[in-house]
PDB file of C-alpha atoms and ligand atoms in Angstrom:
ATOM      1  CA  MET A 192      93.058  80.481 106.206  1.00 93.00           C
ATOM      2  CA  SER A 193      89.255  79.802 107.566  1.00 96.00           C
ATOM      3  CA  ILE A 194      87.122  81.583 110.397  1.00 98.00           C
ATOM      4  CA  ILE A 195      84.102  79.718 111.785  1.00 98.00           C
ATOM      5  CA  LEU A 196      81.849  80.937 113.913  1.00 98.00           C
ATOM      6  CA  ASP A 197      79.830  79.056 116.009  1.00 98.00           C
ATOM      7  CA  LYS A 198      76.126  80.944 117.727  1.00 98.00           C
ATOM      8  CA  ILE A 199      77.469  84.405 118.082  1.00 98.00           C
ATOM      9  CA  ASN A 200      76.083  86.314 120.618  1.00 98.00           C
ATOM     10  CA  TYR A 201      76.679  89.849 121.683  1.00 98.00           C
ATOM     11  CA  SER A 202      74.820  92.243 124.134  1.00 98.00           C
ATOM     12  CA  TYR A 203      75.882  96.189 124.739  1.00 98.00           C
ATOM     13  CA  ASN A 204      75.990  97.317 128.269  1.00 96.00           C
ATOM     14  CA  ASN A 205      75.201  92.803 129.708  1.00 93.00           C
ATOM     15  CA  GLY A 206      73.442  92.257 132.786  1.00 91.00           C
ATOM     16  CA  THR A 207      72.094  95.469 133.055  1.00 94.00           C
ATOM     17  CA  ALA A 208      68.916  97.461 132.559  1.00 96.00           C
ATOM     18  CA  TYR A 209      71.058  99.339 129.279  1.00 96.00           C
ATOM     19  CA  GLU A 210      71.451  95.775 127.982  1.00 96.00           C
ATOM     20  CA  LYS A 211      71.483  95.721 124.271  1.00 97.00           C
ATOM     21  CA  GLN A 212      71.766  92.534 121.597  1.00 98.00           C
ATOM     22  CA  ALA A 213      73.846  93.302 119.015  1.00 98.00           C
ATOM     23  CA  LEU A 214      74.827  89.481 117.864  1.00 98.00           C
ATOM     24  CA  ARG A 215      72.234  87.025 117.342  1.00 98.00           C
ATOM     25  CA  ASP A 216      73.227  83.551 116.626  1.00 98.00           C
ATOM     26  CA  ILE A 217      75.675  83.670 114.058  1.00 98.00           C
ATOM     27  CA  ASN A 218      77.296  80.930 112.450  1.00 98.00           C
ATOM     28  CA  LEU A 219      79.372  81.907 109.314  1.00 98.00           C
ATOM     29  CA  VAL A 220      81.891  80.561 108.030  1.00 98.00           C
ATOM     30  CA  ILE A 221      84.998  82.698 106.006  1.00 98.00           C
ATOM     31  CA  ASN A 222      87.420  80.225 103.933  1.00 98.00           C
ATOM     32  CA  ASP A 223      90.825  81.844 102.308  1.00 97.00           C
ATOM     33  CA  GLY A 224      90.545  84.549  99.593  1.00 97.00           C
ATOM     34  CA  GLU A 225      86.720  85.283  99.468  1.00 98.00           C
ATOM     35  CA  PHE A 226      85.677  88.297  98.239  1.00 98.00           C
ATOM     36  CA  ILE A 227      83.041  89.006 101.092  1.00 98.00           C
ATOM     37  CA  GLY A 228      80.292  92.307 100.942  1.00 97.00           C
ATOM     38  CA  LEU A 229      78.941  92.311 104.878  1.00 98.00           C
ATOM     39  CA  ILE A 230      76.081  94.726 103.732  1.00 96.00           C
ATOM     40  CA  GLY A 231      73.034  95.862 106.409  1.00 97.00           C
ATOM     41  CA  HIS A 232      71.044  98.510 107.540  1.00 96.00           C
ATOM     42  CA  THR A 233      73.377 101.128 110.423  1.00 95.00           C
ATOM     43  CA  GLY A 234      72.602  99.988 113.968  1.00 96.00           C
ATOM     44  CA  SER A 235      72.732  95.673 112.045  1.00 98.00           C
ATOM     45  CA  GLY A 236      75.603  94.801 113.353  1.00 98.00           C
ATOM     46  CA  LYS A 237      78.124  94.210 111.407  1.00 98.00           C
ATOM     47  CA  SER A 238      80.930  96.181 113.190  1.00 96.00           C
ATOM     48  CA  THR A 239      80.480  94.770 115.682  1.00 97.00           C
ATOM     49  CA  LEU A 240      80.402  90.978 114.214  1.00 98.00           C
ATOM     50  CA  ILE A 241      84.115  92.451 112.258  1.00 98.00           C
ATOM     51  CA  GLN A 242      85.432  92.763 115.765  1.00 97.00           C
ATOM     52  CA  HIS A 243      84.266  89.832 117.541  1.00 98.00           C
ATOM     53  CA  LEU A 244      86.625  88.360 114.122  1.00 97.00           C
ATOM     54  CA  ASN A 245      89.821  90.213 115.222  1.00 94.00           C
ATOM     55  CA  GLY A 246      89.511  89.842 119.543  1.00 95.00           C
ATOM     56  CA  LEU A 247      88.790  93.196 119.611  1.00 95.00           C
ATOM     57  CA  ILE A 248      85.230  92.055 121.110  1.00 97.00           C
ATOM     58  CA  LYS A 249      84.655  88.809 123.422  1.00 97.00           C
ATOM     59  CA  ALA A 250      81.181  87.387 122.466  1.00 98.00           C
ATOM     60  CA  SER A 251      78.867  87.020 124.956  1.00 97.00           C
ATOM     61  CA  SER A 252      77.960  83.238 124.497  1.00 98.00           C
ATOM     62  CA  GLY A 253      78.699  81.291 121.218  1.00 98.00           C
ATOM     63  CA  ASN A 254      82.501  79.822 119.816  1.00 98.00           C
ATOM     64  CA  ILE A 255      85.308  81.345 117.278  1.00 98.00           C
ATOM     65  CA  TYR A 256      87.726  79.140 115.983  1.00 98.00           C
ATOM     66  CA  TYR A 257      90.752  80.529 113.533  1.00 97.00           C
ATOM     67  CA  ASN A 258      92.479  77.924 111.885  1.00 96.00           C
ATOM     68  CA  GLY A 259      90.630  75.598 113.479  1.00 96.00           C
ATOM     69  CA  ALA A 260      91.725  76.807 116.916  1.00 97.00           C
ATOM     70  CA  ASP A 261      89.271  77.877 119.638  1.00 98.00           C
ATOM     71  CA  ILE A 262      89.991  81.570 120.062  1.00 98.00           C
ATOM     72  CA  TYR A 263      88.404  82.606 123.138  1.00 97.00           C
ATOM     73  CA  ASP A 264      90.616  79.053 124.130  1.00 97.00           C
ATOM     74  CA  LYS A 265      93.214  80.466 127.332  1.00 96.00           C
ATOM     75  CA  ASP A 266      95.803  79.780 126.123  1.00 96.00           C
ATOM     76  CA  TYR A 267      94.962  80.725 122.333  1.00 96.00           C
ATOM     77  CA  LYS A 268      97.351  84.163 121.669  1.00 94.00           C
ATOM     78  CA  MET A 269      95.223  86.501 120.686  1.00 92.00           C
ATOM     79  CA  LYS A 270      98.267  89.164 120.150  1.00 88.00           C
ATOM     80  CA  ASP A 271      98.271  86.950 117.338  1.00 87.00           C
ATOM     81  CA  LEU A 272      95.355  87.035 115.916  1.00 92.00           C
ATOM     82  CA  ARG A 273      95.519  91.000 115.781  1.00 89.00           C
ATOM     83  CA  SER A 274      98.231  91.173 113.059  1.00 88.00           C
ATOM     84  CA  LYS A 275      96.514  88.238 110.750  1.00 96.00           C
ATOM     85  CA  VAL A 276      93.429  89.913 110.752  1.00 97.00           C
ATOM     86  CA  GLY A 277      93.060  93.023 109.819  1.00 96.00           C
ATOM     87  CA  LEU A 278      90.796  95.637 110.563  1.00 96.00           C
ATOM     88  CA  VAL A 279      90.953  99.976 108.490  1.00 95.00           C
ATOM     89  CA  PHE A 280      88.235 101.736 110.051  1.00 92.00           C
ATOM     90  CA  GLN A 281      85.648 103.618 108.994  1.00 89.00           C
ATOM     91  CA  TYR A 282      87.476 106.897 109.505  1.00 88.00           C
ATOM     92  CA  PRO A 283      90.603 106.356 108.720  1.00 85.00           C
ATOM     93  CA  GLU A 284      91.987 109.197 110.678  1.00 83.00           C
ATOM     94  CA  HIS A 285      91.624 107.121 114.505  1.00 85.00           C
ATOM     95  CA  GLN A 286      94.866 105.495 112.244  1.00 88.00           C
ATOM     96  CA  LEU A 287      96.810 107.646 111.685  1.00 91.00           C
ATOM     97  CA  PHE A 288      99.372 109.260 113.761  1.00 89.00           C
ATOM     98  CA  GLU A 289     102.756 109.546 112.215  1.00 94.00           C
ATOM     99  CA  THR A 290     104.482 112.501 110.452  1.00 95.00           C
ATOM    100  CA  THR A 291     104.681 110.649 107.308  1.00 97.00           C
ATOM    101  CA  VAL A 292     103.018 108.291 105.205  1.00 97.00           C
ATOM    102  CA  PHE A 293     106.338 106.049 105.392  1.00 97.00           C
ATOM    103  CA  LYS A 294     106.498 105.950 108.925  1.00 97.00           C
ATOM    104  CA  ASP A 295     103.041 105.225 109.103  1.00 97.00           C
ATOM    105  CA  ILE A 296     102.967 102.230 106.759  1.00 97.00           C
ATOM    106  CA  CYS A 297     106.062 100.735 108.892  1.00 97.00           C
ATOM    107  CA  PHE A 298     104.699 101.449 112.373  1.00 95.00           C
ATOM    108  CA  GLY A 299     102.587  98.015 112.623  1.00 93.00           C
ATOM    109  CA  PRO A 300     105.729  96.285 111.340  1.00 94.00           C
ATOM    110  CA  LYS A 301     107.423  97.881 113.748  1.00 95.00           C
ATOM    111  CA  ASN A 302     106.146  97.123 116.221  1.00 92.00           C
ATOM    112  CA  LEU A 303     106.215  93.166 115.213  1.00 91.00           C
ATOM    113  CA  LYS A 304     109.658  93.755 115.723  1.00 91.00           C
ATOM    114  CA  LEU A 305     110.506  92.586 112.228  1.00 94.00           C
ATOM    115  CA  ASP A 306     114.292  92.924 111.071  1.00 96.00           C
ATOM    116  CA  PRO A 307     114.475  97.137 109.990  1.00 97.00           C
ATOM    117  CA  LEU A 308     114.911  95.997 106.545  1.00 97.00           C
ATOM    118  CA  GLU A 309     111.759  93.872 106.194  1.00 98.00           C
ATOM    119  CA  VAL A 310     109.513  96.316 107.814  1.00 98.00           C
ATOM    120  CA  ASP A 311     110.585  98.555 104.499  1.00 97.00           C
ATOM    121  CA  LEU A 312     110.757  96.236 102.361  1.00 98.00           C
ATOM    122  CA  ARG A 313     106.907  96.031 103.456  1.00 97.00           C
ATOM    123  CA  ALA A 314     106.429  99.478 103.418  1.00 97.00           C
ATOM    124  CA  TYR A 315     106.997  99.631  99.480  1.00 97.00           C
ATOM    125  CA  GLU A 316     105.383  96.523  99.147  1.00 97.00           C
ATOM    126  CA  ALA A 317     101.931  97.455 100.612  1.00 97.00           C
ATOM    127  CA  MET A 318     101.915 101.492  98.851  1.00 97.00           C
ATOM    128  CA  LYS A 319     102.548  99.531  95.725  1.00 95.00           C
ATOM    129  CA  LEU A 320      99.365  97.377  96.262  1.00 95.00           C
ATOM    130  CA  VAL A 321      96.508  99.740  97.701  1.00 96.00           C
ATOM    131  CA  GLY A 322      98.520 102.722  94.502  1.00 94.00           C
ATOM    132  CA  LEU A 323     100.391 104.968  96.764  1.00 96.00           C
ATOM    133  CA  GLY A 324     103.414 106.235  94.584  1.00 94.00           C
ATOM    134  CA  GLU A 325     106.904 107.280  96.063  1.00 93.00           C
ATOM    135  CA  ASP A 326     106.164 110.495  95.883  1.00 95.00           C
ATOM    136  CA  MET A 327     104.138 110.363  98.885  1.00 95.00           C
ATOM    137  CA  LEU A 328     106.827 108.901 101.699  1.00 96.00           C
ATOM    138  CA  ASP A 329     107.312 111.990 102.747  1.00 97.00           C
ATOM    139  CA  VAL A 330     104.611 113.224 103.013  1.00 97.00           C
ATOM    140  CA  SER A 331     102.464 114.180 105.927  1.00 96.00           C
ATOM    141  CA  PRO A 332      99.679 111.732 106.300  1.00 95.00           C
ATOM    142  CA  PHE A 333      97.325 114.490 107.812  1.00 91.00           C
ATOM    143  CA  GLU A 334      97.866 116.948 104.231  1.00 93.00           C
ATOM    144  CA  LEU A 335      96.513 113.977 102.322  1.00 94.00           C
ATOM    145  CA  SER A 336      92.456 113.804 100.305  1.00 92.00           C
ATOM    146  CA  GLY A 337      90.287 111.399 101.870  1.00 92.00           C
ATOM    147  CA  GLY A 338      90.935 108.827  99.349  1.00 93.00           C
ATOM    148  CA  GLN A 339      94.795 109.027  99.526  1.00 95.00           C
ATOM    149  CA  LYS A 340      94.713 108.585 103.993  1.00 95.00           C
ATOM    150  CA  ARG A 341      92.687 105.390 102.992  1.00 95.00           C
ATOM    151  CA  ARG A 342      95.426 104.730 101.441  1.00 96.00           C
ATOM    152  CA  VAL A 343      97.642 105.103 103.949  1.00 97.00           C
ATOM    153  CA  ALA A 344      96.031 103.375 107.028  1.00 96.00           C
ATOM    154  CA  ILE A 345      94.809  99.876 103.713  1.00 97.00           C
ATOM    155  CA  ALA A 346      99.035  99.479 103.649  1.00 97.00           C
ATOM    156  CA  GLY A 347      99.532 100.202 107.423  1.00 96.00           C
ATOM    157  CA  VAL A 348      97.435  96.984 107.700  1.00 96.00           C
ATOM    158  CA  LEU A 349      98.352  94.779 104.530  1.00 97.00           C
ATOM    159  CA  ALA A 350     102.338  96.425 105.762  1.00 97.00           C
ATOM    160  CA  MET A 351     101.104  92.738 108.553  1.00 95.00           C
ATOM    161  CA  LYS A 352     101.007  91.169 106.551  1.00 96.00           C
ATOM    162  CA  PRO A 353      97.411  89.684 107.227  1.00 97.00           C
ATOM    163  CA  ASP A 354      95.665  86.399 106.254  1.00 97.00           C
ATOM    164  CA  ILE A 355      92.250  88.657 106.089  1.00 98.00           C
ATOM    165  CA  LEU A 356      91.522  92.277 105.319  1.00 98.00           C
ATOM    166  CA  ILE A 357      88.206  93.611 106.661  1.00 98.00           C
ATOM    167  CA  LEU A 358      87.253  97.034 105.659  1.00 97.00           C
ATOM    168  CA  ASP A 359      84.381  99.328 107.629  1.00 96.00           C
ATOM    169  CA  GLU A 360      83.020 101.474 105.327  1.00 95.00           C
ATOM    170  CA  PRO A 361      86.143 102.560 102.986  1.00 95.00           C
ATOM    171  CA  THR A 362      84.398 104.676 101.119  1.00 93.00           C
ATOM    172  CA  ALA A 363      82.117 106.845 103.419  1.00 92.00           C
ATOM    173  CA  GLY A 364      83.254 111.029 102.918  1.00 90.00           C
ATOM    174  CA  LEU A 365      84.464 109.577  99.314  1.00 91.00           C
ATOM    175  CA  ASP A 366      82.606 111.636  96.344  1.00 93.00           C
ATOM    176  CA  PRO A 367      81.504 109.281  93.723  1.00 92.00           C
ATOM    177  CA  ARG A 368      84.845 109.350  91.900  1.00 92.00           C
ATOM    178  CA  GLY A 369      86.689 108.639  95.374  1.00 92.00           C
ATOM    179  CA  ARG A 370      84.616 105.678  95.776  1.00 93.00           C
ATOM    180  CA  ASP A 371      84.746 103.553  92.402  1.00 93.00           C
ATOM    181  CA  GLU A 372      89.232 104.336  92.608  1.00 94.00           C
ATOM    182  CA  ILE A 373      89.233 102.644  96.260  1.00 94.00           C
ATOM    183  CA  LEU A 374      87.271  99.425  95.304  1.00 96.00           C
ATOM    184  CA  ASP A 375      89.232  99.014  92.065  1.00 96.00           C
ATOM    185  CA  GLN A 376      92.227  99.431  94.061  1.00 95.00           C
ATOM    186  CA  ILE A 377      90.613  96.955  96.919  1.00 97.00           C
ATOM    187  CA  GLU A 378      88.910  94.749  93.793  1.00 96.00           C
ATOM    188  CA  LYS A 379      92.955  94.783  92.167  1.00 96.00           C
ATOM    189  CA  LEU A 380      94.283  94.462  95.611  1.00 96.00           C
ATOM    190  CA  HIS A 381      92.184  90.918  96.181  1.00 97.00           C
ATOM    191  CA  ARG A 382      93.244  89.645  92.399  1.00 96.00           C
ATOM    192  CA  GLU A 383      96.924  90.207  93.019  1.00 95.00           C
ATOM    193  CA  THR A 384      97.768  89.086  96.554  1.00 96.00           C
ATOM    194  CA  LYS A 385      94.461  86.604  96.554  1.00 96.00           C
ATOM    195  CA  ILE A 386      94.372  87.853 100.400  1.00 97.00           C
ATOM    196  CA  THR A 387      90.644  87.635 101.775  1.00 98.00           C
ATOM    197  CA  VAL A 388      88.400  90.544 101.867  1.00 98.00           C
ATOM    198  CA  ILE A 389      85.674  91.481 103.864  1.00 98.00           C
ATOM    199  CA  LEU A 390      83.857  94.951 102.529  1.00 97.00           C
ATOM    200  CA  VAL A 391      81.582  96.271 104.894  1.00 97.00           C
ATOM    201  CA  SER A 392      79.465  98.874 103.398  1.00 96.00           C
ATOM    202  CA  HIS A 393      75.544  99.544 103.994  1.00 92.00           C
ATOM    203  CA  SER A 394      75.266 100.142 100.835  1.00 90.00           C
ATOM    204  CA  MET A 395      74.173  96.646  98.833  1.00 89.00           C
ATOM    205  CA  GLU A 396      75.180  99.309  95.302  1.00 87.00           C
ATOM    206  CA  ASP A 397      78.282 100.792  96.481  1.00 85.00           C
ATOM    207  CA  VAL A 398      80.142  96.851  97.035  1.00 90.00           C
ATOM    208  CA  ALA A 399      78.059  94.227  94.683  1.00 90.00           C
ATOM    209  CA  LYS A 400      79.671  94.569  91.607  1.00 91.00           C
ATOM    210  CA  TYR A 401      83.234  93.621  93.056  1.00 94.00           C
ATOM    211  CA  VAL A 402      82.721  90.991  95.505  1.00 96.00           C
ATOM    212  CA  ASP A 403      81.638  87.133  94.979  1.00 95.00           C
ATOM    213  CA  ARG A 404      79.641  86.506  98.315  1.00 96.00           C
ATOM    214  CA  ILE A 405      77.104  88.883  99.911  1.00 96.00           C
ATOM    215  CA  ILE A 406      76.571  88.677 103.432  1.00 97.00           C
ATOM    216  CA  VAL A 407      73.438  90.947 105.299  1.00 96.00           C
ATOM    217  CA  MET A 408      72.531  91.656 108.210  1.00 97.00           C
ATOM    218  CA  ASN A 409      69.724  92.476 109.233  1.00 97.00           C
ATOM    219  CA  LYS A 410      68.496  93.278 113.400  1.00 98.00           C
ATOM    220  CA  GLY A 411      71.854  91.597 114.523  1.00 98.00           C
ATOM    221  CA  GLU A 412      71.243  88.682 112.418  1.00 98.00           C
ATOM    222  CA  VAL A 413      72.479  87.099 109.169  1.00 98.00           C
ATOM    223  CA  PHE A 414      69.294  87.310 107.258  1.00 95.00           C
ATOM    224  CA  PHE A 415      70.955  86.456 103.598  1.00 95.00           C
ATOM    225  CA  ASP A 416      74.633  84.777 102.877  1.00 96.00           C
ATOM    226  CA  ASP A 417      75.392  83.528  99.766  1.00 93.00           C
ATOM    227  CA  GLU A 418      76.722  83.937  95.909  1.00 91.00           C
ATOM    228  CA  LYS A 419      76.874  86.669  94.584  1.00 86.00           C
ATOM    229  CA  ARG A 420      75.106  85.802  91.773  1.00 81.00           C
ATOM    230  CA  LYS A 421      72.200  84.202  93.599  1.00 77.00           C
ATOM    231  CA  VAL A 422      70.931  87.660  94.944  1.00 71.00           C
ATOM    232  CA  PHE A 423      70.634  89.100  91.489  1.00 69.00           C
ATOM    233  CA  ALA A 424      69.231  85.448  89.604  1.00 64.00           C
ATOM    234  CA  ASN A 425      65.452  86.736  90.355  1.00 56.00           C
ATOM    235  CA  TYR A 426      65.843  90.430  88.617  1.00 50.00           C
TER     236      TYR A 426
HETATM  237  P1  ADP B 490      77.849 102.796 111.773  1.00 54.49           P
HETATM  238  O1  ADP B 490      76.667 102.320 110.580  1.00 54.49           O
HETATM  239  O2  ADP B 490      78.930 103.831 110.435  1.00 54.49           O
HETATM  240  O3  ADP B 490      78.430 101.864 112.066  1.00 54.49           O
HETATM  241  P2  ADP B 490      76.830 104.042 114.205  1.00 54.49           P
HETATM  242  O4  ADP B 490      76.345 105.308 113.995  1.00 54.49           O
HETATM  243  O5  ADP B 490      75.713 102.465 114.729  1.00 54.49           O
HETATM  244  O6  ADP B 490      77.328 103.870 112.278  1.00 54.49           O
HETATM  245  O7  ADP B 490      77.976 103.320 115.626  1.00 54.49           O
HETATM  246  C1  ADP B 490      79.465 104.656 115.476  1.00 54.49           C
HETATM  247  C2  ADP B 490      79.600 103.881 116.611  1.00 54.49           C
HETATM  248  O8  ADP B 490      78.949 104.413 117.847  1.00 54.49           O
HETATM  249  C3  ADP B 490      80.564 103.244 117.047  1.00 54.49           C
HETATM  250  O9  ADP B 490      82.235 102.913 117.333  1.00 54.49           O
HETATM  251  C4  ADP B 490      79.465 102.070 117.571  1.00 54.49           C
HETATM  252  O10 ADP B 490      80.043 101.165 117.928  1.00 54.49           O
HETATM  253  C5  ADP B 490      79.202 103.256 118.806  1.00 54.49           C
HETATM  254  N1  ADP B 490      77.552 103.409 118.612  1.00 54.49           N
HETATM  255  C6  ADP B 490      76.162 103.511 118.246  1.00 54.49           C
HETATM  256  N2  ADP B 490      75.739 103.022 118.676  1.00 54.49           N
HETATM  257  C7  ADP B 490      75.534 103.142 120.576  1.00 54.49           C
HETATM  258  C8  ADP B 490      75.039 103.331 120.970  1.00 54.49           C
HETATM  259  N3  ADP B 490      74.043 102.695 121.408  1.00 54.49           N
HETATM  260  N4  ADP B 490      75.175 103.477 121.777  1.00 54.49           N
HETATM  261  C9  ADP B 490      77.347 103.586 122.590  1.00 54.49           C
HETATM  262  N5  ADP B 490      77.847 103.449 120.677  1.00 54.49           N
HETATM  263  C10 ADP B 490      76.897 103.509 120.199  1.00 54.49           C
HETATM  264  P1  ADP B 491      76.300  98.556 112.764  1.00 54.49           P
HETATM  265  O1  ADP B 491      78.211  98.797 112.056  1.00 54.49           O
HETATM  266  O2  ADP B 491      75.795  97.807 111.639  1.00 54.49           O
HETATM  267  O3  ADP B 491      76.327 100.035 112.055  1.00 54.49           O
HETATM  268  P2  ADP B 491      76.689  97.974 114.534  1.00 54.49           P
HETATM  269  O4  ADP B 491      77.186  96.458 115.178  1.00 54.49           O
HETATM  270  O5  ADP B 491      77.398  99.819 114.933  1.00 54.49           O
HETATM  271  O6  ADP B 491      76.025  98.278 113.893  1.00 54.49           O
HETATM  272  O7  ADP B 491      75.983  98.484 116.074  1.00 54.49           O
HETATM  273  C1  ADP B 491      74.561  97.174 116.593  1.00 54.49           C
HETATM  274  C2  ADP B 491      73.294  97.560 117.770  1.00 54.49           C
HETATM  275  O8  ADP B 491      74.771  97.810 119.116  1.00 54.49           O
HETATM  276  C3  ADP B 491      73.178  98.503 117.108  1.00 54.49           C
HETATM  277  O9  ADP B 491      71.545  99.094 117.953  1.00 54.49           O
HETATM  278  C4  ADP B 491      74.138  99.401 118.136  1.00 54.49           C
HETATM  279  O10 ADP B 491      72.857 101.171 118.081  1.00 54.49           O
HETATM  280  C5  ADP B 491      74.134  99.182 119.161  1.00 54.49           C
HETATM  281  N1  ADP B 491      75.563  99.320 119.717  1.00 54.49           N
HETATM  282  C6  ADP B 491      77.139  99.497 118.942  1.00 54.49           C
HETATM  283  N2  ADP B 491      77.969  99.874 119.983  1.00 54.49           N
HETATM  284  C7  ADP B 491      77.304 100.072 121.105  1.00 54.49           C
HETATM  285  C8  ADP B 491      78.208 100.000 122.284  1.00 54.49           C
HETATM  286  N3  ADP B 491      79.442 100.461 122.775  1.00 54.49           N
HETATM  287  N4  ADP B 491      76.908 100.505 123.406  1.00 54.49           N
HETATM  288  C9  ADP B 491      75.875 100.019 123.336  1.00 54.49           C
HETATM  289  N5  ADP B 491      75.260 100.045 122.433  1.00 54.49           N
HETATM  290  C10 ADP B 491      75.819  99.782 120.977  1.00 54.49           C
END
């Protein structure tokens, strides 16, 4: 898996009086198995950037190559990209809508029209990977704590077997203990599966302990992009 962003620019309300440039000349290469922290203040363009990676937002200019294929080519199957690039939104409530945890996690793979047995297997496996016990199977996702809800949302995305997992502010709304638990779980998941992970956060402190590479955004630009050890080398 590799994703190449080549001179990506994006403006909201392009061509109107309300035009707002959110991304400027973004060049990035994301390789298989990386564990990346995408950091920046609110409004720096993080959400806009990650939505380009799975095709939810189309660049105003520039190119994106997924495994070498130009995703803006008219023959490119954007639907494949949506299942390969798993996005977990900041507020898991937006991603939960079934009556039980198990049904919720099955929703994605079911939509892929997989064999029902395969759907169940994937859901069990995903639950294990995020540390949800089988006692959770029949619980309503809406009765869960913030941290548990987030685990269900992550499991639902993992059950699609994406190549890359992108988590937008996975610690939002959690207390310090919940924060550590979910980040530890994500690190374990990365270690065990070697899936590419992008952790999006406005807090360097939150993610620096976990990731290998740090990308800092500022006012729509990539301000810094390097291995973590180089960030802290001068301190
Ligand atoms: P975050 O920093 O957590 O991404 P924001 O406050 O920047 O949160 O944005 C929250 C939501 O509001 C996002 O879905 C974003 O797309 C939308 N949003 C942010 N700024 C604007 C704006 N100026 N006009 C319309 N929607 C916006
Ligand atoms: P972040 O995720 O880092 O908080 P965003 O990608 O949400 O940043 O926002 C980048 C810029 O784009 C901000 O200036 C924000 O106000 C603006 N923006 C985000 N969403 C919208 C939107 N739907 N309409 C207009 N402007 C937006």
